[in-house]
Amino acid sequence: MGMVGTVGLVLHPQRDSKKAIDTILRWAADKGATVLGLPEEVGRIDCTAVPVDATSLVERADLLVGLGGDGTMLRTMRLLAGRPTPILGVNLGRLGFLAEIDVDELPGTLSAIDEHAYTIEPRMAIRSTVAGAEVTAFNDIALVRIPGEGLAGVSVTPSGSPFVRYSADAVIVATSTGSTAYSFSAGGPIVSPRVEAVLVVAAAAHSSFNRALVLPADEEVTLQVLPTSGRLAVEVDGAVVGHLCPGDSITVSAWPGAAKVVRLGTTFYERARRKLRVDGSAEVD
């Protein structure tokens, strides 16, 4: 990243980001840089950011700043998927995995960015086509049972080889990034973001085989809804994008390095310990 001439903002829909935005606007003004934002977001607050549509935001920004938490970061990453533009995540409230700093650290961070004192962490996405539309997720794509409509019966075929049929509340396909989200709550492993892997995890499996699979990024995996299954919702990073009926299938493929996250020295393990409250049991101490 050369000189930052244009900064794009992506804001949390509710949390108060005024302090952070004012800091960014002051920094930009000192440098003669432009600050852009989405009309519906910057329109809610009184600021000098220039409202532009999502396409312009993505094309013009040298740096994107996501203000909120992991949800805001995921949205920013999906917005920018496939572009080399770095994304800085700022926490407003709860600690996150993807956001790197808190609001108080923003002035120092912006100076560090000016001085190129940061690293870029590439993040893999996964893609699929659902109901004719291409979808991209940075955490997960999940086939989820609809209450009252029966379990999720799903066959998993990695790289053209039928492997397992799960009966479960949900079957989750996750990235390493998503290993600490829905997949984690379903008992999946914690995977460092440096590992480019696709996880397939059954949540609350009723089948005798309930283990997670870890697949390489260069193999596609197909999930088919079995004849015995209920109708399933397809969730992409937690948002329902469509439904699948028995006989329907989706194929998920990895998209390595689809987003670039700014890091200033926190490690994945520090963030994971903090966020997941990873600690030894009392007997060890």
mmCIF file of C-alpha atoms in Angstrom:
data_model
loop_
_atom_site.group_PDB
_atom_site.id
_atom_site.type_symbol
_atom_site.label_atom_id
_atom_site.label_comp_id
_atom_site.label_asym_id
_atom_site.label_seq_id
_atom_site.Cartn_x
_atom_site.Cartn_y
_atom_site.Cartn_z
ATOM 1 C CA MET A 1 0.000 0.000 0.000
ATOM 2 C CA GLY A 2 1.596 3.275 -1.098
ATOM 3 C CA MET A 3 0.328 6.553 0.271
ATOM 4 C CA VAL A 4 -3.272 6.195 1.325
ATOM 5 C CA GLY A 5 -5.122 8.743 -0.793
ATOM 6 C CA THR A 6 -8.620 7.359 -0.314
ATOM 7 C CA VAL A 7 -10.083 5.609 2.715
ATOM 8 C CA GLY A 8 -13.382 3.733 2.580
ATOM 9 C CA LEU A 9 -15.566 3.259 5.665
ATOM 10 C CA VAL A 10 -17.908 0.355 6.389
ATOM 11 C CA LEU A 11 -19.998 0.943 9.521
ATOM 12 C CA HIS A 12 -21.845 -1.241 11.997
ATOM 13 C CA PRO A 13 -25.613 -0.704 11.580
ATOM 14 C CA GLN A 14 -26.185 0.208 15.255
ATOM 15 C CA ARG A 15 -23.013 0.777 17.256
ATOM 16 C CA ASP A 16 -21.808 4.334 17.776
ATOM 17 C CA SER A 17 -18.745 4.868 15.620
ATOM 18 C CA LYS A 18 -18.533 8.684 15.834
ATOM 19 C CA LYS A 19 -15.262 8.793 17.831
ATOM 20 C CA ALA A 20 -13.534 6.460 15.374
ATOM 21 C CA ILE A 21 -14.902 8.272 12.321
ATOM 22 C CA ASP A 22 -13.802 11.664 13.662
ATOM 23 C CA THR A 23 -10.287 10.271 14.211
ATOM 24 C CA ILE A 24 -10.152 8.936 10.632
ATOM 25 C CA LEU A 25 -11.512 12.183 9.165
ATOM 26 C CA ARG A 26 -8.887 14.250 11.062
ATOM 27 C CA TRP A 27 -6.095 11.937 9.878
ATOM 28 C CA ALA A 28 -7.364 12.102 6.284
ATOM 29 C CA ALA A 29 -7.707 15.901 6.386
ATOM 30 C CA ASP A 30 -4.084 16.253 7.593
ATOM 31 C CA LYS A 31 -2.938 14.125 4.649
ATOM 32 C CA GLY A 32 -5.273 15.587 2.044
ATOM 33 C CA ALA A 33 -6.904 12.168 1.699
ATOM 34 C CA THR A 34 -10.538 11.519 0.791
ATOM 35 C CA VAL A 35 -12.890 9.501 3.005
ATOM 36 C CA LEU A 36 -15.707 7.588 1.314
ATOM 37 C CA GLY A 37 -18.680 5.764 2.799
ATOM 38 C CA LEU A 38 -21.920 4.101 1.752
ATOM 39 C CA PRO A 39 -24.802 6.623 1.582
ATOM 40 C CA GLU A 40 -27.101 4.712 3.956
ATOM 41 C CA GLU A 41 -24.263 4.437 6.512
ATOM 42 C CA VAL A 42 -22.573 7.833 6.509
ATOM 43 C CA GLY A 43 -25.986 9.456 6.039
ATOM 44 C CA ARG A 44 -26.856 8.417 9.615
ATOM 45 C CA ILE A 45 -24.048 10.473 11.120
ATOM 46 C CA ASP A 46 -22.960 14.061 10.698
ATOM 47 C CA CYS A 47 -19.607 13.798 8.952
ATOM 48 C CA THR A 48 -17.691 14.922 5.891
ATOM 49 C CA ALA A 49 -17.262 11.449 4.383
ATOM 50 C CA VAL A 50 -18.304 11.410 0.719
ATOM 51 C CA PRO A 51 -21.276 9.094 0.045
ATOM 52 C CA VAL A 52 -20.647 6.720 -2.880
ATOM 53 C CA ASP A 53 -22.178 3.431 -4.026
ATOM 54 C CA ALA A 54 -20.596 0.092 -3.123
ATOM 55 C CA THR A 55 -18.916 -0.297 -6.531
ATOM 56 C CA SER A 56 -17.187 3.106 -6.298
ATOM 57 C CA LEU A 57 -16.221 2.478 -2.678
ATOM 58 C CA VAL A 58 -14.514 -0.767 -3.642
ATOM 59 C CA GLU A 59 -12.852 0.626 -6.759
ATOM 60 C CA ARG A 60 -11.572 3.877 -5.267
ATOM 61 C CA ALA A 61 -10.408 3.016 -1.739
ATOM 62 C CA ASP A 62 -6.702 2.329 -1.042
ATOM 63 C CA LEU A 63 -7.666 1.158 2.457
ATOM 64 C CA LEU A 64 -11.000 0.004 3.821
ATOM 65 C CA VAL A 65 -11.776 0.464 7.509
ATOM 66 C CA GLY A 66 -14.497 -1.735 9.012
ATOM 67 C CA LEU A 67 -15.895 -0.184 12.209
ATOM 68 C CA GLY A 68 -17.902 -2.573 14.357
ATOM 69 C CA GLY A 69 -16.921 -6.146 14.997
ATOM 70 C CA ASP A 70 -16.529 -9.442 13.196
ATOM 71 C CA GLY A 71 -19.887 -9.129 11.413
ATOM 72 C CA THR A 72 -18.874 -5.768 9.963
ATOM 73 C CA MET A 73 -15.481 -7.214 9.008
ATOM 74 C CA LEU A 74 -17.091 -10.170 7.224
ATOM 75 C CA ARG A 75 -19.330 -7.768 5.295
ATOM 76 C CA THR A 76 -16.318 -5.617 4.358
ATOM 77 C CA MET A 77 -14.382 -8.705 3.240
ATOM 78 C CA ARG A 78 -17.294 -9.914 1.088
ATOM 79 C CA LEU A 79 -17.612 -6.415 -0.425
ATOM 80 C CA LEU A 80 -13.928 -6.440 -1.418
ATOM 81 C CA ALA A 81 -13.540 -10.152 -2.216
ATOM 82 C CA GLY A 82 -10.843 -10.738 -4.816
ATOM 83 C CA ARG A 83 -9.292 -7.273 -4.587
ATOM 84 C CA PRO A 84 -5.874 -6.534 -3.053
ATOM 85 C CA THR A 85 -7.193 -3.584 -0.985
ATOM 86 C CA PRO A 86 -6.233 -4.029 2.691
ATOM 87 C CA ILE A 87 -8.931 -3.992 5.372
ATOM 88 C CA LEU A 88 -8.404 -2.614 8.868
ATOM 89 C CA GLY A 89 -10.897 -3.841 11.457
ATOM 90 C CA VAL A 90 -11.746 -1.640 14.449
ATOM 91 C CA ASN A 91 -13.687 -3.123 17.372
ATOM 92 C CA LEU A 92 -16.578 -1.090 18.735
ATOM 93 C CA GLY A 93 -17.550 -3.200 21.712
ATOM 94 C CA ARG A 94 -16.831 -6.909 21.986
ATOM 95 C CA LEU A 95 -13.430 -8.313 21.077
ATOM 96 C CA GLY A 96 -13.291 -9.951 17.696
ATOM 97 C CA PHE A 97 -11.149 -12.321 15.669
ATOM 98 C CA LEU A 98 -11.001 -10.317 12.488
ATOM 99 C CA ALA A 99 -10.888 -6.764 13.807
ATOM 100 C CA GLU A 100 -7.344 -5.880 14.862
ATOM 101 C CA ILE A 101 -7.630 -2.839 17.136
ATOM 102 C CA ASP A 102 -9.894 -0.935 19.501
ATOM 103 C CA VAL A 103 -10.956 2.674 18.882
ATOM 104 C CA ASP A 104 -8.327 4.031 21.315
ATOM 105 C CA GLU A 105 -5.563 2.446 19.234
ATOM 106 C CA LEU A 106 -6.725 4.091 16.010
ATOM 107 C CA PRO A 107 -4.447 7.181 15.970
ATOM 108 C CA GLY A 108 -1.323 5.051 16.527
ATOM 109 C CA THR A 109 -2.503 2.522 13.967
ATOM 110 C CA LEU A 110 -3.062 5.141 11.272
ATOM 111 C CA SER A 111 0.491 6.416 11.882
ATOM 112 C CA ALA A 112 1.783 2.842 11.616
ATOM 113 C CA ILE A 113 -0.036 2.468 8.290
ATOM 114 C CA ASP A 114 1.632 5.695 7.064
ATOM 115 C CA GLU A 115 4.981 4.195 8.064
ATOM 116 C CA HIS A 116 4.213 0.762 6.552
ATOM 117 C CA ALA A 117 4.654 -0.824 9.995
ATOM 118 C CA TYR A 118 2.045 -3.536 9.546
ATOM 119 C CA THR A 119 1.590 -6.900 7.895
ATOM 120 C CA ILE A 120 -1.121 -8.210 5.606
ATOM 121 C CA GLU A 121 -2.825 -11.497 6.405
ATOM 122 C CA PRO A 122 -4.499 -13.151 3.404
ATOM 123 C CA ARG A 123 -7.850 -14.801 4.163
ATOM 124 C CA MET A 124 -9.429 -17.582 2.131
ATOM 125 C CA ALA A 125 -13.104 -17.485 1.168
ATOM 126 C CA ILE A 126 -15.436 -20.219 -0.066
ATOM 127 C CA ARG A 127 -17.844 -19.852 -2.972
ATOM 128 C CA SER A 128 -20.901 -21.616 -4.247
ATOM 129 C CA THR A 129 -23.932 -21.069 -6.450
ATOM 130 C CA VAL A 130 -27.276 -21.013 -4.652
ATOM 131 C CA ALA A 131 -30.541 -20.573 -6.586
ATOM 132 C CA GLY A 132 -28.592 -19.357 -9.626
ATOM 133 C CA ALA A 133 -26.645 -16.681 -7.716
ATOM 134 C CA GLU A 134 -22.966 -16.880 -6.775
ATOM 135 C CA VAL A 135 -22.340 -16.502 -3.040
ATOM 136 C CA THR A 136 -19.094 -15.880 -1.161
ATOM 137 C CA ALA A 137 -18.476 -16.596 2.530
ATOM 138 C CA PHE A 138 -15.452 -15.878 4.705
ATOM 139 C CA ASN A 139 -16.759 -17.879 7.693
ATOM 140 C CA ASP A 140 -19.097 -20.552 6.440
ATOM 141 C CA ILE A 141 -21.821 -21.852 4.173
ATOM 142 C CA ALA A 142 -24.245 -24.012 6.162
ATOM 143 C CA LEU A 143 -27.195 -26.233 5.272
ATOM 144 C CA VAL A 144 -29.473 -25.849 8.267
ATOM 145 C CA ARG A 145 -32.635 -27.679 9.299
ATOM 146 C CA ILE A 146 -35.816 -25.639 9.508
ATOM 147 C CA PRO A 147 -37.626 -26.235 12.825
ATOM 148 C CA GLY A 148 -40.496 -28.660 12.307
ATOM 149 C CA GLU A 149 -39.342 -29.803 8.855
ATOM 150 C CA GLY A 150 -37.082 -32.732 9.755
ATOM 151 C CA LEU A 151 -33.347 -33.165 10.118
ATOM 152 C CA ALA A 152 -30.650 -32.168 7.640
ATOM 153 C CA GLY A 153 -29.772 -35.334 5.719
ATOM 154 C CA VAL A 154 -26.748 -34.472 3.600
ATOM 155 C CA SER A 155 -24.259 -36.531 1.623
ATOM 156 C CA VAL A 156 -20.737 -35.124 1.375
ATOM 157 C CA THR A 157 -18.717 -35.769 -1.792
ATOM 158 C CA PRO A 158 -15.200 -34.298 -1.776
ATOM 159 C CA SER A 159 -13.367 -34.281 -5.101
ATOM 160 C CA GLY A 160 -15.968 -36.535 -6.747
ATOM 161 C CA SER A 161 -15.670 -39.330 -4.132
ATOM 162 C CA PRO A 162 -18.851 -39.954 -2.109
ATOM 163 C CA PHE A 163 -17.622 -40.064 1.476
ATOM 164 C CA VAL A 164 -20.198 -39.623 4.229
ATOM 165 C CA ARG A 165 -23.909 -39.057 4.811
ATOM 166 C CA TYR A 166 -24.698 -36.938 7.836
ATOM 167 C CA SER A 167 -27.995 -36.650 9.648
ATOM 168 C CA ALA A 168 -27.756 -33.491 11.753
ATOM 169 C CA ASP A 169 -29.177 -30.121 12.739
ATOM 170 C CA ALA A 170 -26.846 -28.550 10.191
ATOM 171 C CA VAL A 171 -23.917 -29.385 7.945
ATOM 172 C CA ILE A 172 -21.399 -26.558 7.946
ATOM 173 C CA VAL A 173 -18.682 -25.923 5.351
ATOM 174 C CA ALA A 174 -16.213 -23.507 6.934
ATOM 175 C CA THR A 175 -12.940 -21.763 6.188
ATOM 176 C CA SER A 176 -10.091 -21.587 8.700
ATOM 177 C CA THR A 177 -11.471 -18.130 9.563
ATOM 178 C CA GLY A 178 -14.860 -19.731 10.234
ATOM 179 C CA SER A 179 -13.314 -22.480 12.370
ATOM 180 C CA THR A 180 -13.853 -20.273 15.429
ATOM 181 C CA ALA A 181 -17.483 -19.431 14.583
ATOM 182 C CA TYR A 182 -20.454 -21.783 13.907
ATOM 183 C CA SER A 183 -18.102 -24.721 13.221
ATOM 184 C CA PHE A 184 -16.496 -24.248 16.650
ATOM 185 C CA SER A 185 -19.853 -24.362 18.428
ATOM 186 C CA ALA A 186 -20.575 -27.623 16.573
ATOM 187 C CA GLY A 187 -17.369 -29.174 17.980
ATOM 188 C CA GLY A 188 -15.047 -28.503 15.048
ATOM 189 C CA PRO A 189 -11.293 -27.911 15.454
ATOM 190 C CA ILE A 190 -9.609 -24.531 15.863
ATOM 191 C CA VAL A 191 -7.632 -23.957 12.667
ATOM 192 C CA SER A 192 -4.985 -21.265 12.220
ATOM 193 C CA PRO A 193 -5.859 -18.854 9.389
ATOM 194 C CA ARG A 194 -2.455 -19.720 7.866
ATOM 195 C CA VAL A 195 -3.896 -23.147 6.991
ATOM 196 C CA GLU A 196 -5.884 -23.038 3.745
ATOM 197 C CA ALA A 197 -8.440 -25.704 4.535
ATOM 198 C CA VAL A 198 -12.133 -26.328 4.035
ATOM 199 C CA LEU A 199 -13.852 -27.888 7.059
ATOM 200 C CA VAL A 200 -17.047 -29.920 6.850
ATOM 201 C CA VAL A 201 -18.713 -30.223 10.256
ATOM 202 C CA ALA A 202 -22.064 -31.698 11.302
ATOM 203 C CA ALA A 203 -23.830 -29.803 14.095
ATOM 204 C CA ALA A 204 -25.635 -32.063 16.585
ATOM 205 C CA ALA A 205 -25.102 -35.120 14.393
ATOM 206 C CA HIS A 206 -27.661 -37.922 14.784
ATOM 207 C CA SER A 207 -25.655 -40.186 12.476
ATOM 208 C CA SER A 208 -23.196 -42.632 14.023
ATOM 209 C CA PHE A 209 -20.346 -40.951 12.135
ATOM 210 C CA ASN A 210 -20.074 -37.422 13.468
ATOM 211 C CA ARG A 211 -16.456 -36.436 12.795
ATOM 212 C CA ALA A 212 -15.431 -33.295 10.960
ATOM 213 C CA LEU A 213 -13.557 -33.477 7.666
ATOM 214 C CA VAL A 214 -10.639 -31.217 6.761
ATOM 215 C CA LEU A 215 -10.207 -30.868 3.000
ATOM 216 C CA PRO A 216 -7.553 -29.125 0.892
ATOM 217 C CA ALA A 217 -8.297 -25.822 -0.819
ATOM 218 C CA ASP A 218 -7.814 -27.257 -4.317
ATOM 219 C CA GLU A 219 -10.685 -29.784 -4.084
ATOM 220 C CA GLU A 220 -14.352 -28.941 -4.469
ATOM 221 C CA VAL A 221 -16.898 -30.521 -2.151
ATOM 222 C CA THR A 222 -20.494 -31.257 -3.121
ATOM 223 C CA LEU A 223 -23.304 -31.415 -0.570
ATOM 224 C CA GLN A 224 -26.480 -33.169 -1.699
ATOM 225 C CA VAL A 225 -29.744 -33.089 0.243
ATOM 226 C CA LEU A 226 -30.848 -36.704 0.758
ATOM 227 C CA PRO A 227 -34.399 -37.963 -0.023
ATOM 228 C CA THR A 228 -35.037 -38.442 3.725
ATOM 229 C CA SER A 229 -34.026 -34.864 4.577
ATOM 230 C CA GLY A 230 -36.262 -31.970 5.474
ATOM 231 C CA ARG A 231 -36.125 -28.778 3.445
ATOM 232 C CA LEU A 232 -32.962 -26.881 4.415
ATOM 233 C CA ALA A 233 -31.996 -23.229 4.688
ATOM 234 C CA VAL A 234 -28.697 -22.178 3.107
ATOM 235 C CA GLU A 235 -26.851 -19.721 5.349
ATOM 236 C CA VAL A 236 -23.900 -17.710 4.030
ATOM 237 C CA ASP A 237 -21.943 -16.122 6.890
ATOM 238 C CA GLY A 238 -25.118 -16.461 8.952
ATOM 239 C CA ALA A 239 -27.607 -14.917 6.490
ATOM 240 C CA VAL A 240 -30.221 -17.096 4.772
ATOM 241 C CA VAL A 241 -29.782 -16.836 0.990
ATOM 242 C CA GLY A 242 -32.062 -19.652 -0.188
ATOM 243 C CA HIS A 243 -33.491 -23.091 0.482
ATOM 244 C CA LEU A 244 -32.718 -26.589 -0.760
ATOM 245 C CA CYS A 245 -35.105 -29.512 -1.119
ATOM 246 C CA PRO A 246 -34.343 -33.255 -1.175
ATOM 247 C CA GLY A 247 -32.364 -34.001 -4.354
ATOM 248 C CA ASP A 248 -30.857 -30.502 -4.570
ATOM 249 C CA SER A 249 -27.120 -30.022 -4.200
ATOM 250 C CA ILE A 250 -24.512 -27.291 -3.942
ATOM 251 C CA THR A 251 -20.804 -27.435 -4.750
ATOM 252 C CA VAL A 252 -18.416 -25.389 -2.629
ATOM 253 C CA SER A 253 -14.950 -24.360 -3.756
ATOM 254 C CA ALA A 254 -12.169 -22.473 -1.991
ATOM 255 C CA TRP A 255 -10.991 -19.016 -3.031
ATOM 256 C CA PRO A 256 -7.531 -18.543 -1.488
ATOM 257 C CA GLY A 257 -6.380 -15.049 -0.506
ATOM 258 C CA ALA A 258 -9.745 -13.463 -1.334
ATOM 259 C CA ALA A 259 -9.313 -10.762 1.334
ATOM 260 C CA LYS A 260 -6.341 -8.993 2.907
ATOM 261 C CA VAL A 261 -6.551 -8.094 6.599
ATOM 262 C CA VAL A 262 -4.234 -5.526 8.238
ATOM 263 C CA ARG A 263 -2.344 -6.868 11.272
ATOM 264 C CA LEU A 264 -0.186 -4.871 13.691
ATOM 265 C CA GLY A 265 1.202 -7.623 15.852
ATOM 266 C CA THR A 266 -1.648 -9.513 17.512
ATOM 267 C CA THR A 267 -1.413 -13.242 16.889
ATOM 268 C CA PHE A 268 -4.250 -15.576 16.026
ATOM 269 C CA TYR A 269 -3.524 -17.536 19.218
ATOM 270 C CA GLU A 270 -3.789 -14.449 21.438
ATOM 271 C CA ARG A 271 -7.080 -13.498 19.807
ATOM 272 C CA ALA A 272 -8.384 -17.066 20.097
ATOM 273 C CA ARG A 273 -7.433 -17.409 23.777
ATOM 274 C CA ARG A 274 -9.148 -14.126 24.591
ATOM 275 C CA LYS A 275 -12.247 -14.670 22.524
ATOM 276 C CA LEU A 276 -12.841 -18.373 23.172
ATOM 277 C CA ARG A 277 -11.614 -18.212 26.798
ATOM 278 C CA VAL A 278 -9.165 -21.023 26.116
ATOM 279 C CA ASP A 279 -7.572 -21.974 29.414
ATOM 280 C CA GLY A 280 -6.136 -25.076 30.990
ATOM 281 C CA SER A 281 -8.130 -26.888 33.645
ATOM 282 C CA ALA A 282 -7.435 -26.207 37.331
ATOM 283 C CA GLU A 283 -5.619 -29.544 37.802
ATOM 284 C CA VAL A 284 -2.767 -28.477 35.543
ATOM 285 C CA ASP A 285 -1.990 -25.279 37.448
#
